[in-house]
Tab-separated table of C-alpha atoms in Angstrom:
chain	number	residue	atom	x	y	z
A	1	UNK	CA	0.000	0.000	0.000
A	2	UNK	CA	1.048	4.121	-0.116
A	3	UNK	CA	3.551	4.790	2.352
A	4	UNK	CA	3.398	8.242	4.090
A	5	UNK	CA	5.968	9.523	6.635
A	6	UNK	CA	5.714	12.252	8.811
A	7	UNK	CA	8.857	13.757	10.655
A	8	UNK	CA	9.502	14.342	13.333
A	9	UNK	CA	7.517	11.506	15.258
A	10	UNK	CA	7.807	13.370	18.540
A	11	UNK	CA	9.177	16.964	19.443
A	12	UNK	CA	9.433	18.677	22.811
A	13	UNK	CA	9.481	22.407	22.811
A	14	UNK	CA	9.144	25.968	24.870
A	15	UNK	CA	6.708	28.603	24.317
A	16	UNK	CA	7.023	30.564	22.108
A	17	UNK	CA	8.887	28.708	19.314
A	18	UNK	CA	7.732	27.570	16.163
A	19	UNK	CA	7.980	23.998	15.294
A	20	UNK	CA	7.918	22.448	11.498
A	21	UNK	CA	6.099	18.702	10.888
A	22	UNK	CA	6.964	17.209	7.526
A	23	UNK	CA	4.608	14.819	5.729
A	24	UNK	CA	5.918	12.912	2.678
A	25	UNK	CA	4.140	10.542	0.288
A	26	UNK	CA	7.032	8.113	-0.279
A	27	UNK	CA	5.573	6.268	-3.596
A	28	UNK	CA	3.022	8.216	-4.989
A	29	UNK	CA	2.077	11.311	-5.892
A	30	UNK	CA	-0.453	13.493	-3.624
A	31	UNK	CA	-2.010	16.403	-4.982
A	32	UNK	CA	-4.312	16.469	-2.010
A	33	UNK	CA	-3.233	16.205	2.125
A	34	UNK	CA	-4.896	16.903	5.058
A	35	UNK	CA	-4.038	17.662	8.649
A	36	UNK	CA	-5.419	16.835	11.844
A	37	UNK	CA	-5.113	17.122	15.274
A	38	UNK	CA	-6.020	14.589	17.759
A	39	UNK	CA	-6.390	15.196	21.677
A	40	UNK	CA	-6.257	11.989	23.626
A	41	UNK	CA	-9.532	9.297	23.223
A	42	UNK	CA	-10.833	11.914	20.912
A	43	UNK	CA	-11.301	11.352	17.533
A	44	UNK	CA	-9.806	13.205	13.927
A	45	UNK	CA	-10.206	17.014	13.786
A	46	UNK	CA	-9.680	17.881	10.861
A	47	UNK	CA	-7.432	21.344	10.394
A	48	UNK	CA	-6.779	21.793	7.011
A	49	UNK	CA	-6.472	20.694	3.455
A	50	UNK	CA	-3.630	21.177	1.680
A	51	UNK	CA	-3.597	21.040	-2.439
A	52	UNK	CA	-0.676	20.904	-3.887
A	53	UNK	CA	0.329	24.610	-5.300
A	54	UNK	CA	-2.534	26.758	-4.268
A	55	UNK	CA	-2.893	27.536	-0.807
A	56	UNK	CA	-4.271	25.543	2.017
A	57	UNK	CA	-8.138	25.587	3.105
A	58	UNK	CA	-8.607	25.823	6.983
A	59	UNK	CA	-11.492	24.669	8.829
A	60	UNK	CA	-13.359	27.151	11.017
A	61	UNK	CA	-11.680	28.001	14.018
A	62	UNK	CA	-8.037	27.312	13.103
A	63	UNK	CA	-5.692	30.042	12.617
A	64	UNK	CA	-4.225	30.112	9.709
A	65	UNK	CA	-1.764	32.444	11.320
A	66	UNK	CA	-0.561	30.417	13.734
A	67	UNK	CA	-0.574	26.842	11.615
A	68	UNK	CA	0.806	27.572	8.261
A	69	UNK	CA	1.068	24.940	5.569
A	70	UNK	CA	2.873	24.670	2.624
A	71	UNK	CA	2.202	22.306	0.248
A	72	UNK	CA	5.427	22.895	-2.367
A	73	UNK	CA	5.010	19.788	-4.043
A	74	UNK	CA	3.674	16.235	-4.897
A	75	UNK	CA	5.379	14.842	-2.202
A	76	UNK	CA	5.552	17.043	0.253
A	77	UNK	CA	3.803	19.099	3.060
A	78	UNK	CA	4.723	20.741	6.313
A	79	UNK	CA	2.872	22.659	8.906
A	80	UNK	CA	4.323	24.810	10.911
A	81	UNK	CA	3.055	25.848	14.563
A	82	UNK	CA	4.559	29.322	14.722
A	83	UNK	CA	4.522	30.663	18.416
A	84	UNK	CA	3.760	27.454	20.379
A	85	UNK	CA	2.188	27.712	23.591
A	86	UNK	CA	0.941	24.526	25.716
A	87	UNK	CA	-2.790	24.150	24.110
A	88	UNK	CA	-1.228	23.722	21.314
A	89	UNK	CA	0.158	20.556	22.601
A	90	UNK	CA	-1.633	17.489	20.834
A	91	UNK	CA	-1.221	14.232	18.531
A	92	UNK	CA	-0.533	16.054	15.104
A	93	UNK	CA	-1.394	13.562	11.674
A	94	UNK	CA	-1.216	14.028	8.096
A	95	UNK	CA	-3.085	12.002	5.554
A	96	UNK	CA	-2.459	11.915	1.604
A	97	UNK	CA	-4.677	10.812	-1.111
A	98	UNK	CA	-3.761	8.532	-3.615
A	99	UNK	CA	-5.764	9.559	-6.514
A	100	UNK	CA	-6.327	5.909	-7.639
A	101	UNK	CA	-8.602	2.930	-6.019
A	102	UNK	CA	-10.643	4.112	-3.395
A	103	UNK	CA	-8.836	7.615	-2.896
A	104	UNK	CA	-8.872	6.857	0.407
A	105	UNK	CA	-6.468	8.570	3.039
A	106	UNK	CA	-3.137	7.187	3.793
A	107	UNK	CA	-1.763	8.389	7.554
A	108	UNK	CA	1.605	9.355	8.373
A	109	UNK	CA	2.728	7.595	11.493
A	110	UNK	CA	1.982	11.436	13.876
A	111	UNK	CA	4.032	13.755	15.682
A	112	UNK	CA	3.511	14.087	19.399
A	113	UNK	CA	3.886	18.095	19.984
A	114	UNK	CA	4.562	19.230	23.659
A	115	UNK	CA	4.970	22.823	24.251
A	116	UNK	CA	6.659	23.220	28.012
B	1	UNK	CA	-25.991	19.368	9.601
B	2	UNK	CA	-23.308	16.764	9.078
B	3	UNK	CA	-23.508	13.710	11.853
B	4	UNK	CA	-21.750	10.168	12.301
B	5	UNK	CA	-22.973	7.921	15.059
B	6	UNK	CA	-20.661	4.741	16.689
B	7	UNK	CA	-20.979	3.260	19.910
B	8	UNK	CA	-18.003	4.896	22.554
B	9	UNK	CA	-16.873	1.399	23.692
B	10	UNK	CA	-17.411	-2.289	23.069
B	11	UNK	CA	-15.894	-5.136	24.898
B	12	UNK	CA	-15.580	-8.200	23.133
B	13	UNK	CA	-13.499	-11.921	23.911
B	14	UNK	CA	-10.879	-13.439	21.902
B	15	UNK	CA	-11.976	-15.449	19.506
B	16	UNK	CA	-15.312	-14.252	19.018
B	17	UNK	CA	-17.563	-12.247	16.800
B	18	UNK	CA	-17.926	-8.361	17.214
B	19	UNK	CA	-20.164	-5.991	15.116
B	20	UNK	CA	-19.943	-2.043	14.658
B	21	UNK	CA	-22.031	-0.402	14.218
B	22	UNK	CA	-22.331	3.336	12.279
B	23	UNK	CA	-25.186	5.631	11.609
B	24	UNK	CA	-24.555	8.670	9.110
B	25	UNK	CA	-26.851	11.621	8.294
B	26	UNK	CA	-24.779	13.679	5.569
B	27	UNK	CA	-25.697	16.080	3.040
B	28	UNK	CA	-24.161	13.567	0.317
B	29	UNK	CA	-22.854	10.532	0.417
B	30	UNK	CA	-19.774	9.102	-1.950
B	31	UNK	CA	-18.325	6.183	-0.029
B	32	UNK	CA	-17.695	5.325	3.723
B	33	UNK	CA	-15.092	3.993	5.446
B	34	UNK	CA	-13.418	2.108	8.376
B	35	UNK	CA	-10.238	2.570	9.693
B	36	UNK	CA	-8.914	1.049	12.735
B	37	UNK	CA	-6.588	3.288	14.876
B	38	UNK	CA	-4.336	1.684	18.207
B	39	UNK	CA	-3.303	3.911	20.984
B	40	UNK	CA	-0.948	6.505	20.148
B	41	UNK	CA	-1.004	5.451	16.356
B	42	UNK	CA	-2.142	6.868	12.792
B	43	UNK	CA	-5.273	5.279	11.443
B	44	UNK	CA	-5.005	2.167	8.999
B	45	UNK	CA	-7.295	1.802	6.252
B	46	UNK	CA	-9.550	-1.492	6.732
B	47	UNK	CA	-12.505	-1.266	4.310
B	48	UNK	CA	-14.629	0.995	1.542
B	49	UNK	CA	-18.012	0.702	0.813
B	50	UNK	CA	-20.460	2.906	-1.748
B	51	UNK	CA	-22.487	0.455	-2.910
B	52	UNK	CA	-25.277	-1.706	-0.546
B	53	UNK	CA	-24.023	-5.108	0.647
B	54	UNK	CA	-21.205	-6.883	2.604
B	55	UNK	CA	-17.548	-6.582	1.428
B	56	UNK	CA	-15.617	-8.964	2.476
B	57	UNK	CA	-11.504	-9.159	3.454
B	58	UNK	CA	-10.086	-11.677	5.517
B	59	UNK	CA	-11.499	-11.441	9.235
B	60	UNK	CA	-12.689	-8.219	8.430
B	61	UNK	CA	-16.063	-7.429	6.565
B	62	UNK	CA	-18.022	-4.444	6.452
B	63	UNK	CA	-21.675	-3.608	5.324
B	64	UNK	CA	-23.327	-0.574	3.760
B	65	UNK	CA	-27.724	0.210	3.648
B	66	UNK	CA	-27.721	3.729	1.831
B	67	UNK	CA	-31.068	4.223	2.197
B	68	UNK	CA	-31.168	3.363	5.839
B	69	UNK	CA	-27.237	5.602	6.820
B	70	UNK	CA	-26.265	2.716	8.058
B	71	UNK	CA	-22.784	-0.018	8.181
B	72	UNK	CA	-21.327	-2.249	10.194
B	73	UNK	CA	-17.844	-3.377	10.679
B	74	UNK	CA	-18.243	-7.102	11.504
B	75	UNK	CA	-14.615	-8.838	13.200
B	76	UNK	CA	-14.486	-12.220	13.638
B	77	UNK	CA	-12.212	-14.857	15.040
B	78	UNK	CA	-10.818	-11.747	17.561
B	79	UNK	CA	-7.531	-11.304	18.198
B	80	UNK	CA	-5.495	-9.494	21.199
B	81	UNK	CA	-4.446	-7.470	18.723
B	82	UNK	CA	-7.812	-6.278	17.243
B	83	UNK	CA	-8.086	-4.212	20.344
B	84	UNK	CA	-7.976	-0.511	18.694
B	85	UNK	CA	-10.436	2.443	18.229
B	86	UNK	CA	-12.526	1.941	14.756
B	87	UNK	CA	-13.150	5.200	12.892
B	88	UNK	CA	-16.343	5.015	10.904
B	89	UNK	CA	-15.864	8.008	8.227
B	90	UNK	CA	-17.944	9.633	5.283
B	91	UNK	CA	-17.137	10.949	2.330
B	92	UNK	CA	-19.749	13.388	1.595
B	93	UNK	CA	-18.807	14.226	-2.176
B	94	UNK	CA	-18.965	18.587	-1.232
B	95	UNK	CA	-15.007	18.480	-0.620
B	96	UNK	CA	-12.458	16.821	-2.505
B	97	UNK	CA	-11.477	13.651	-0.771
B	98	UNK	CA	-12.584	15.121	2.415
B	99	UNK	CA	-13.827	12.437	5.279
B	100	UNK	CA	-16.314	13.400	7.995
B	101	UNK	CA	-14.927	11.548	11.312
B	102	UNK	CA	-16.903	9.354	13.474
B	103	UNK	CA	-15.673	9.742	17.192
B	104	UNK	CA	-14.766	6.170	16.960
B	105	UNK	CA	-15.399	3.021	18.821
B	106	UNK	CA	-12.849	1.474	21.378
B	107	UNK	CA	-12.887	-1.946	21.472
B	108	UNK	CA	-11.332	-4.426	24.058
B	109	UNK	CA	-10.786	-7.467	23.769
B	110	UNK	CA	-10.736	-9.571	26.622
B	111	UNK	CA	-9.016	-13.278	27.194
């Protein structure tokens, strides 16, 4: 199946610093991502989609301020949580579509955020 | 507005039978799905349905009534390992590729 990474798995940080999360598609092409955040036993919230070359759609009530995403490529997305303070702490994924099949989602593995 | 209804939590024993359930009110519908999702993990794709009727893989089958917004993820022959949150998800055909997320159902398996 579509392999998806997502780097780093787990970052520790202060307040007040930004932190970058990487999500590759490792063997296919994604023109479509998504990010979510996930607070524990809760399920997906969806943040954002990200389309390759255009910018990134936000749901409502996410700043897109304070979680930028670029989506430079096929292959590649990052988000960036500029300013981190300790709400902000949570179980970040990424998910790319594989426009083939079902176009289902494909998940990166997550990146634990903790803002000190 | 947009809804997906699971069960919370379902307790089940190894080597048994276990059934899902999901209930979906959506403005559209274009396929639904089941993921499975352990602790501290990213979700893993386990089945697609957009037509009625069972589909079938392995220990895993799921079924799909459109005009009743209803599925089921049925697990047989349990394993420790099937203990996991399921994520029953929607795709409602207004976004592209978008899901809407169930809350998801924990399920233990016991000995």
């Amino acid at each position: 199946g579509a392999v998806v990474s997502q780097h780093p798995s787990r970052v520790i940080c202060k307040s007040g610093t930004s932190v970058k999360i990487e999500c590759r598609s490792l063997d296919f092409q994604a023109t479509t991502m998504f990010w979510y955040r996930q607070f524990p036993k809760q399920s997906l919230m969806l943040m954002a989609t990200s389309n390759e070359g255009s910018k990134a759609t936000y749901e409502q009530g996410v700043e897109k301020d304070k979680f930028l995403i670029n989506h430079a490529s096929l292959t590649l997305s990052t988000l960036t949580v500029t300013s981190a303070h300790p709400e902000d702490s949570s179980f970040y994924i990424c998910s790319a579509v594989q426009a083939s099949g079902y176009n289902e989602q494909f998940f990166g593995p997550g990146t634990r955020l903790t803002v000190l | 507005g947009q809804n997906i209804d699971q069960p919370t939590e379902m307790t089940a024993t190894e080597g048994a039978i276990v059934q899902i359930n999901c209930t979906y009110q959506t403005s559209g519908f274009n396929g639904l799905f089941w993921y499975q999702q352990h602790a501290g993990e990213a979700p893993t794709f386990l089945s697609y349905n957009v037509l009625d009727g069972l589909e079938e893989k392995g220990r895993f089958s799921s079924f799909l009534s459109r005009s009743k917004g209803y599925s089921y993820l049925l697990l047989k022959e349990l394993q420790m390992k099937d203990s996991a949150s399921y994520l029953c998800a929607v795709r409602d055909g207004s976004s592209n590729y978008q899901l809407i997320w169930g809350a998801g159902t924990k399920l233990i398996i016991k000995p």
